[in-house]
Amino acid sequence: MTSSFRIGEIIYKTLQGGADEEERALLEAWLSESEEHRRLFDACRQEGYWEERQAEHRLFEVEKGYRRFLTRKARLERRRSIKRWSAVAAGVCLAAGIALALFHREEPATEQVFPTVQQIAPGKSAATLTLADGRQIVLGDSVPSRVQEASSEIHIQTHELNYSSQAGTEAPVYNRVSTPRGGEYTIVLEDGTRVSLNAQSELRYPVAFNGKTREVQLMGEAYFEVAPDAEHPFIVKTEGMNIRVLGTTFNVCAYREGKARTTLVEGKVKVRAGQQEHVLAPGQQLSRSRDGQVEVREVDVSNYTAWRNQRFVFEDYSLEEVLYQLERWYNVTFFIRNESARELRFTGDLPKYEHLDKVLEKLELVTYIRFVQEKDVITVYREK
């Protein structure tokens, strides 16, 4: 490795006309070792090469660059032969040597301060409660308290709201809880139904259920644990789906991007999607695409409820679908540089409560992509 860094410096000096006799001899010996070395040297002499290297080295971060080098090494050791790896390693070290040579040439009198990448923490309990009169209460970091709303009392805690109600016949009074990107929250409705909201989601519901049905409206993703009540069916309305249950446990994902999905864990649900109606059994999922196509299939429900158990689990997801979930949870923006990267498929699981840079490192290990972060914007490159 040391000789490769040194060769990088010698190549730069040689092409600039500043190499001494000993350095030229070292270069000749290195070139005679293999055709791969000659190919690398020829690439250095091509027009525009030095301008590209200068631009790259200005953005070079030593710690992150070294981590990426180790990541690529591990990936290549798994997928390619030792002979192929040695050629790539030589190229990586050679490029690093050239970067060092450029660094010393351009800034000999000043100490380089490398930029640090901002660590982005995972999401947390955070939401906003909007009362019937429009007043808003920030949830998550709030001190436990109580609020009266019509005949109901709302118990506010760090991680959840809990409604209790006296019997009444007044017209329905609606509240709304919305989670931001990077937030999650739980609502215990007046009938005892628990609703866990994922990031960037919203639930609209009555503070007390007084009619023949118990109806709520959802945008985003939520996990429902419905309190049994045979005389008052529970209905979840989303864009494009209407889900009717008596007492059951299920997950609904209905973000505006991607497919809408209802995944049944326990019990039985009847789902109307467009003009079609389907009854799901435990372990089944109904999905509806943006163009109205409906599919019912058997799934591993744990993959679709893993977000409640501190994991992200993906089964043959496109890279774009994976990044949508990370955007919502970490409150960042991904910019995919190569269109062909959007449909790369990914199967695996990622930790939900680690800092984002650790999660992205794991993705880099198993895919041909790399991430470049600048504050809360992350550019995605496909490497091959």
Coordinates of C-alpha atoms in Angstrom, one line a residue:
M1 CA 0.0 0.0 0.0
T2 CA 2.8 2.4 0.9
S3 CA 4.5 2.0 -2.5
S4 CA 1.2 2.7 -4.3
F5 CA 0.8 6.0 -2.4
R6 CA 4.4 6.9 -3.3
I7 CA 3.9 5.9 -6.9
G8 CA 0.9 8.3 -7.1
E9 CA 3.1 11.2 -6.0
I10 CA 5.9 10.2 -8.5
I11 CA 3.4 10.0 -11.4
Y12 CA 2.2 13.5 -10.6
K13 CA 5.8 14.9 -10.4
T14 CA 6.8 13.0 -13.6
L15 CA 4.0 14.5 -15.7
Q16 CA 4.7 17.9 -14.3
G17 CA 8.4 17.5 -15.2
G18 CA 9.6 17.6 -11.6
A19 CA 10.7 14.0 -10.9
D20 CA 14.4 13.3 -10.2
E21 CA 16.4 10.4 -11.6
E22 CA 15.7 8.1 -8.6
E23 CA 12.0 8.7 -8.9
R24 CA 11.9 8.1 -12.6
A25 CA 13.7 4.8 -12.0
L26 CA 11.1 3.8 -9.4
L27 CA 8.3 4.6 -11.9
E28 CA 9.9 2.5 -14.6
A29 CA 10.3 -0.4 -12.3
W30 CA 6.6 -0.1 -11.2
L31 CA 5.4 0.1 -14.9
S32 CA 7.3 -3.1 -15.8
E33 CA 5.5 -5.1 -13.1
S34 CA 2.2 -5.5 -14.9
E35 CA 0.0 -4.3 -17.8
E36 CA -2.5 -3.0 -15.2
H37 CA 0.1 -0.5 -13.9
R38 CA 0.7 0.7 -17.5
R39 CA -3.1 1.1 -18.0
L40 CA -3.3 3.2 -14.8
F41 CA -0.4 5.4 -15.9
D42 CA -2.0 5.9 -19.4
A43 CA -5.2 7.0 -17.8
C44 CA -3.3 9.6 -15.8
R45 CA -2.0 11.1 -19.0
Q46 CA -5.4 11.5 -20.6
E47 CA -6.7 15.0 -21.2
G48 CA -8.9 16.3 -18.4
Y49 CA -7.6 13.7 -15.9
W50 CA -5.9 16.2 -13.6
E51 CA -8.8 18.6 -13.5
E52 CA -11.1 15.8 -12.4
R53 CA -8.6 14.7 -9.7
Q54 CA -8.3 18.3 -8.4
A55 CA -12.1 18.6 -8.1
E56 CA -12.3 15.3 -6.3
H57 CA -9.5 16.1 -3.8
R58 CA -11.1 19.3 -2.8
L59 CA -14.1 17.3 -1.6
F60 CA -12.0 14.5 -0.2
E61 CA -12.6 13.5 3.5
V62 CA -9.9 11.4 4.9
E63 CA -12.0 9.4 7.4
K64 CA -14.9 8.8 5.1
G65 CA -12.7 8.1 2.2
Y66 CA -10.8 5.5 4.1
R67 CA -14.1 3.9 5.3
R68 CA -15.3 3.7 1.7
F69 CA -12.0 2.1 0.7
L70 CA -12.5 -0.6 3.3
T71 CA -16.1 -1.0 2.3
R72 CA -15.1 -1.6 -1.3
K73 CA -12.4 -3.9 -0.3
A74 CA -14.8 -6.1 1.7
R75 CA -17.3 -6.1 -1.1
L76 CA -14.7 -7.1 -3.6
E77 CA -13.3 -9.8 -1.4
R78 CA -16.7 -11.4 -1.3
R79 CA -17.5 -11.1 -5.0
R80 CA -14.2 -11.2 -6.9
S81 CA -10.9 -13.0 -7.1
I82 CA -7.8 -12.0 -5.2
K83 CA -6.1 -11.1 -8.5
R84 CA -8.9 -8.7 -9.5
W85 CA -8.9 -7.2 -6.0
S86 CA -5.1 -6.4 -6.1
A87 CA -5.6 -4.4 -9.3
V88 CA -8.4 -2.4 -7.8
A89 CA -6.5 -1.8 -4.6
A90 CA -3.6 -0.5 -6.6
G91 CA -5.9 1.9 -8.4
V92 CA -7.5 3.2 -5.2
C93 CA -4.1 3.8 -3.5
L94 CA -2.7 5.3 -6.6
A95 CA -5.6 7.8 -6.7
A96 CA -5.1 8.6 -3.1
G97 CA -1.4 9.3 -3.7
I98 CA -2.3 11.6 -6.5
A99 CA -4.8 13.4 -4.3
L100 CA -2.1 13.9 -1.7
A101 CA 0.3 15.2 -4.3
L102 CA -2.3 17.7 -5.5
F103 CA -3.0 18.7 -1.9
H104 CA 0.6 19.5 -1.1
R105 CA 1.0 21.4 -4.4
E106 CA -2.1 23.6 -4.0
E107 CA -1.9 24.4 -0.3
P108 CA 1.6 24.1 1.0
A109 CA 1.4 27.0 3.5
T110 CA -1.9 26.2 5.3
E111 CA -3.2 23.4 7.4
Q112 CA -6.0 21.6 5.8
V113 CA -9.2 21.4 7.8
F114 CA -11.4 18.6 6.5
P115 CA -15.1 19.2 6.7
T116 CA -17.0 16.9 9.1
V117 CA -20.2 15.2 8.0
Q118 CA -23.2 16.2 10.1
Q119 CA -24.5 13.2 12.0
I120 CA -28.2 12.7 11.5
A121 CA -30.0 11.1 14.4
P122 CA -33.0 8.8 13.9
G123 CA -36.6 9.9 14.5
K124 CA -38.3 10.0 17.9
S125 CA -41.7 10.5 19.4
A126 CA -43.0 13.8 17.9
A127 CA -46.4 14.9 16.6
T128 CA -48.9 17.7 16.6
L129 CA -52.4 17.5 18.0
T130 CA -55.0 19.7 16.4
L131 CA -58.1 20.3 18.4
A132 CA -61.6 20.9 17.1
D133 CA -61.3 24.7 17.4
G134 CA -58.0 24.8 15.6
R135 CA -55.7 25.0 18.6
Q136 CA -52.5 23.0 18.3
I137 CA -50.5 21.2 20.9
V138 CA -46.9 20.0 20.2
L139 CA -46.5 16.4 21.4
G140 CA -43.4 14.3 22.2
D141 CA -41.4 16.6 24.5
S142 CA -44.5 17.9 26.3
V143 CA -45.0 17.6 30.1
P144 CA -47.8 15.1 30.9
S145 CA -51.1 17.0 31.0
R146 CA -54.8 16.8 30.4
V147 CA -57.1 18.6 28.0
Q148 CA -60.9 18.7 27.9
E149 CA -62.5 18.3 24.5
A150 CA -66.3 18.1 24.4
S151 CA -67.3 15.1 26.6
S152 CA -63.8 13.6 26.4
E153 CA -60.6 14.1 28.4
I154 CA -57.3 13.8 26.6
H155 CA -54.3 12.5 28.6
I156 CA -51.1 13.7 27.0
Q157 CA -47.9 11.8 27.6
T158 CA -44.5 11.8 25.9
H159 CA -45.2 8.8 23.6
E160 CA -49.0 8.7 23.4
L161 CA -52.4 10.3 23.7
N162 CA -55.1 8.6 25.7
Y163 CA -58.8 9.5 25.3
S164 CA -61.5 8.8 27.9
S165 CA -65.1 9.7 27.3
Q166 CA -68.4 9.9 29.1
A167 CA -71.5 8.7 27.2
G168 CA -73.0 11.5 25.1
T169 CA -75.2 12.1 22.1
E170 CA -73.6 15.3 20.8
A171 CA -72.5 15.7 17.2
P172 CA -69.1 14.2 16.5
V173 CA -66.1 16.4 17.5
Y174 CA -62.9 15.6 15.5
N175 CA -59.2 15.8 16.5
R176 CA -56.2 15.3 14.3
V177 CA -52.7 14.0 15.1
S178 CA -50.0 14.5 12.5
T179 CA -46.4 13.3 12.7
P180 CA -43.6 15.1 10.9
R181 CA -40.7 13.5 9.0
G182 CA -38.6 12.0 11.7
G183 CA -41.5 11.5 14.1
E184 CA -43.8 8.7 15.4
Y185 CA -46.6 8.7 17.9
T186 CA -49.4 6.5 19.4
I187 CA -53.0 7.4 20.0
V188 CA -55.3 5.4 22.2
L189 CA -58.8 6.2 21.0
E190 CA -61.9 6.4 23.2
D191 CA -62.9 2.8 22.5
G192 CA -59.5 1.4 23.5
T193 CA -58.2 1.0 19.9
R194 CA -54.4 1.7 19.7
V195 CA -53.1 3.4 16.6
S196 CA -49.3 3.7 16.1
L197 CA -48.5 6.4 13.6
N198 CA -45.3 6.2 11.5
A199 CA -43.4 9.2 10.3
Q200 CA -45.1 11.8 8.1
S201 CA -48.6 10.5 8.7
E202 CA -51.9 11.9 9.9
L203 CA -55.0 10.4 11.6
R204 CA -58.3 12.2 11.8
Y205 CA -60.8 10.7 14.3
P206 CA -63.8 11.6 16.6
V207 CA -62.9 12.1 20.3
A208 CA -65.9 9.8 21.0
F209 CA -67.6 7.2 18.8
N210 CA -71.4 7.8 19.0
G211 CA -72.7 6.4 15.7
K212 CA -73.2 2.9 14.3
T213 CA -69.6 2.7 13.1
R214 CA -66.2 3.8 14.3
E215 CA -64.6 5.7 11.4
V216 CA -61.2 7.3 11.1
Q217 CA -59.2 8.7 8.2
L218 CA -55.5 8.0 7.6
M219 CA -52.8 9.5 5.4
G220 CA -49.4 7.7 5.6
E221 CA -48.8 4.6 7.7
A222 CA -50.3 3.2 10.9
Y223 CA -50.5 0.0 12.9
F224 CA -54.0 -0.6 14.3
E225 CA -54.9 -2.8 17.2
V226 CA -58.7 -2.5 17.1
A227 CA -60.8 -3.0 20.2
P228 CA -63.5 -5.7 19.5
D229 CA -67.1 -4.4 19.2
A230 CA -69.3 -6.5 17.0
E231 CA -72.1 -3.9 16.9
H232 CA -69.9 -1.1 15.8
P233 CA -67.5 -2.0 12.9
F234 CA -64.2 0.0 12.8
I235 CA -63.6 1.6 9.4
V236 CA -60.3 3.1 8.2
K237 CA -60.5 5.4 5.2
T238 CA -57.5 6.2 3.0
E239 CA -57.0 7.5 -0.5
G240 CA -58.1 4.6 -2.6
M241 CA -59.0 2.1 0.1
N242 CA -61.8 1.5 2.7
I243 CA -61.0 -1.1 5.4
R244 CA -63.7 -2.5 7.6
V245 CA -63.1 -4.6 10.7
L246 CA -64.7 -5.8 13.9
G247 CA -61.7 -6.5 16.1
T248 CA -58.3 -7.2 14.7
T249 CA -54.6 -6.2 14.2
F250 CA -53.3 -4.9 10.9
N251 CA -50.9 -2.4 9.2
V252 CA -52.0 0.2 6.6
C253 CA -49.4 2.0 4.4
A254 CA -51.0 4.7 2.3
Y255 CA -48.4 7.3 1.4
R256 CA -48.9 9.3 -1.8
E257 CA -45.8 7.8 -3.3
G258 CA -45.7 4.1 -4.0
K259 CA -48.4 1.4 -3.5
A260 CA -51.1 1.5 -0.8
R261 CA -51.0 -1.7 1.3
T262 CA -53.1 -3.3 3.9
T263 CA -51.4 -6.2 5.8
L264 CA -53.4 -8.4 8.1
V265 CA -51.7 -9.7 11.3
E266 CA -54.7 -11.1 13.2
G267 CA -58.5 -11.4 12.7
K268 CA -60.3 -10.6 9.5
V269 CA -60.7 -7.4 7.4
K270 CA -62.8 -6.5 4.4
V271 CA -61.0 -4.1 2.0
R272 CA -62.6 -2.1 -0.7
A273 CA -60.2 -0.8 -3.3
G274 CA -61.8 1.0 -6.2
Q275 CA -64.7 -1.2 -7.3
Q276 CA -63.3 -4.4 -5.9
E277 CA -63.8 -5.8 -2.4
H278 CA -61.7 -8.5 -0.8
V279 CA -61.7 -10.3 2.6
L280 CA -58.2 -10.9 4.0
A281 CA -57.1 -13.7 6.2
P282 CA -54.1 -13.4 8.6
G283 CA -50.8 -13.3 6.6
Q284 CA -52.4 -11.8 3.5
Q285 CA -51.8 -8.4 2.0
L286 CA -53.8 -6.3 -0.4
S287 CA -51.9 -3.8 -2.4
R288 CA -53.2 -1.1 -4.8
S289 CA -50.9 0.6 -7.3
R290 CA -51.3 4.2 -8.3
D291 CA -52.9 3.1 -11.6
G292 CA -55.6 1.1 -9.7
Q293 CA -54.2 -2.4 -10.1
V294 CA -55.1 -4.6 -7.0
E295 CA -53.2 -7.6 -5.8
V296 CA -53.8 -10.0 -2.9
R297 CA -50.9 -12.2 -1.8
E298 CA -49.4 -14.1 1.1
V299 CA -46.6 -12.3 2.9
D300 CA -44.4 -12.4 5.9
V301 CA -46.3 -9.8 8.0
S302 CA -43.2 -9.2 10.2
N303 CA -41.6 -7.5 7.2
Y304 CA -44.3 -4.9 7.1
T305 CA -44.6 -4.3 10.8
A306 CA -40.9 -4.3 11.5
W307 CA -40.9 -0.5 11.8
R308 CA -42.6 -0.9 15.2
N309 CA -39.8 -3.2 16.4
Q310 CA -36.8 -1.0 15.7
R311 CA -36.0 -2.4 12.2
F312 CA -36.6 -1.6 8.6
V313 CA -37.1 -4.8 6.6
F314 CA -37.2 -4.8 2.8
E315 CA -38.1 -7.7 0.6
D316 CA -37.2 -7.1 -3.0
Y317 CA -37.7 -3.3 -2.7
S318 CA -36.5 -0.9 -5.3
L319 CA -33.7 1.5 -4.1
E320 CA -36.2 4.3 -4.5
E321 CA -38.7 2.7 -2.1
V322 CA -35.9 2.1 0.5
L323 CA -34.9 5.8 0.3
Y324 CA -38.4 7.0 0.7
Q325 CA -38.6 5.3 4.0
L326 CA -35.2 6.6 5.1
E327 CA -36.2 10.2 4.0
R328 CA -39.3 10.1 6.2
W329 CA -37.6 8.7 9.3
Y330 CA -34.4 10.8 9.2
N331 CA -35.9 14.0 7.7
V332 CA -33.4 14.2 4.8
T333 CA -33.6 14.4 1.1
F334 CA -32.0 11.9 -1.3
F335 CA -31.0 12.9 -4.8
I336 CA -30.4 9.9 -7.1
R337 CA -27.8 10.9 -9.6
N338 CA -28.1 7.9 -11.9
E339 CA -31.6 7.0 -13.2
S340 CA -30.6 3.4 -13.6
A341 CA -30.1 3.2 -9.8
R342 CA -33.8 3.8 -9.0
E343 CA -34.8 0.2 -9.9
L344 CA -31.9 -1.6 -8.2
R345 CA -33.5 -4.2 -5.9
F346 CA -32.7 -4.6 -2.3
T347 CA -33.6 -7.4 0.2
G348 CA -32.5 -7.1 3.8
D349 CA -33.0 -5.3 7.1
L350 CA -31.6 -2.1 8.6
P351 CA -31.5 -0.8 12.2
K352 CA -34.1 1.9 12.8
Y353 CA -32.5 3.8 15.7
E354 CA -28.9 4.1 14.5
H355 CA -27.5 7.4 13.1
L356 CA -28.0 7.7 9.3
D357 CA -24.3 7.4 8.4
K358 CA -24.2 3.9 9.9
V359 CA -27.3 2.8 8.0
L360 CA -25.9 4.2 4.7
E361 CA -22.6 2.3 5.3
K362 CA -24.5 -0.9 5.6
L363 CA -26.3 -0.2 2.3
E364 CA -23.0 0.6 0.6
L365 CA -21.7 -2.8 1.7
V366 CA -24.3 -4.8 -0.1
T367 CA -25.1 -2.6 -3.1
Y368 CA -23.2 -1.0 -6.0
I369 CA -24.0 2.5 -4.7
R370 CA -22.4 5.2 -2.7
F371 CA -23.7 8.2 -0.8
V372 CA -22.3 11.7 -0.5
Q373 CA -23.8 13.8 2.2
E374 CA -23.9 17.6 2.4
K375 CA -25.9 18.6 5.5
D376 CA -29.4 17.0 5.1
V377 CA -29.1 16.4 1.3
I378 CA -27.6 13.1 0.2
T379 CA -26.6 12.4 -3.3
V380 CA -26.7 8.7 -4.5
Y381 CA -24.3 7.4 -7.1
R382 CA -24.4 4.1 -8.8
E383 CA -20.8 2.7 -9.1
K384 CA -21.4 0.3 -12.0

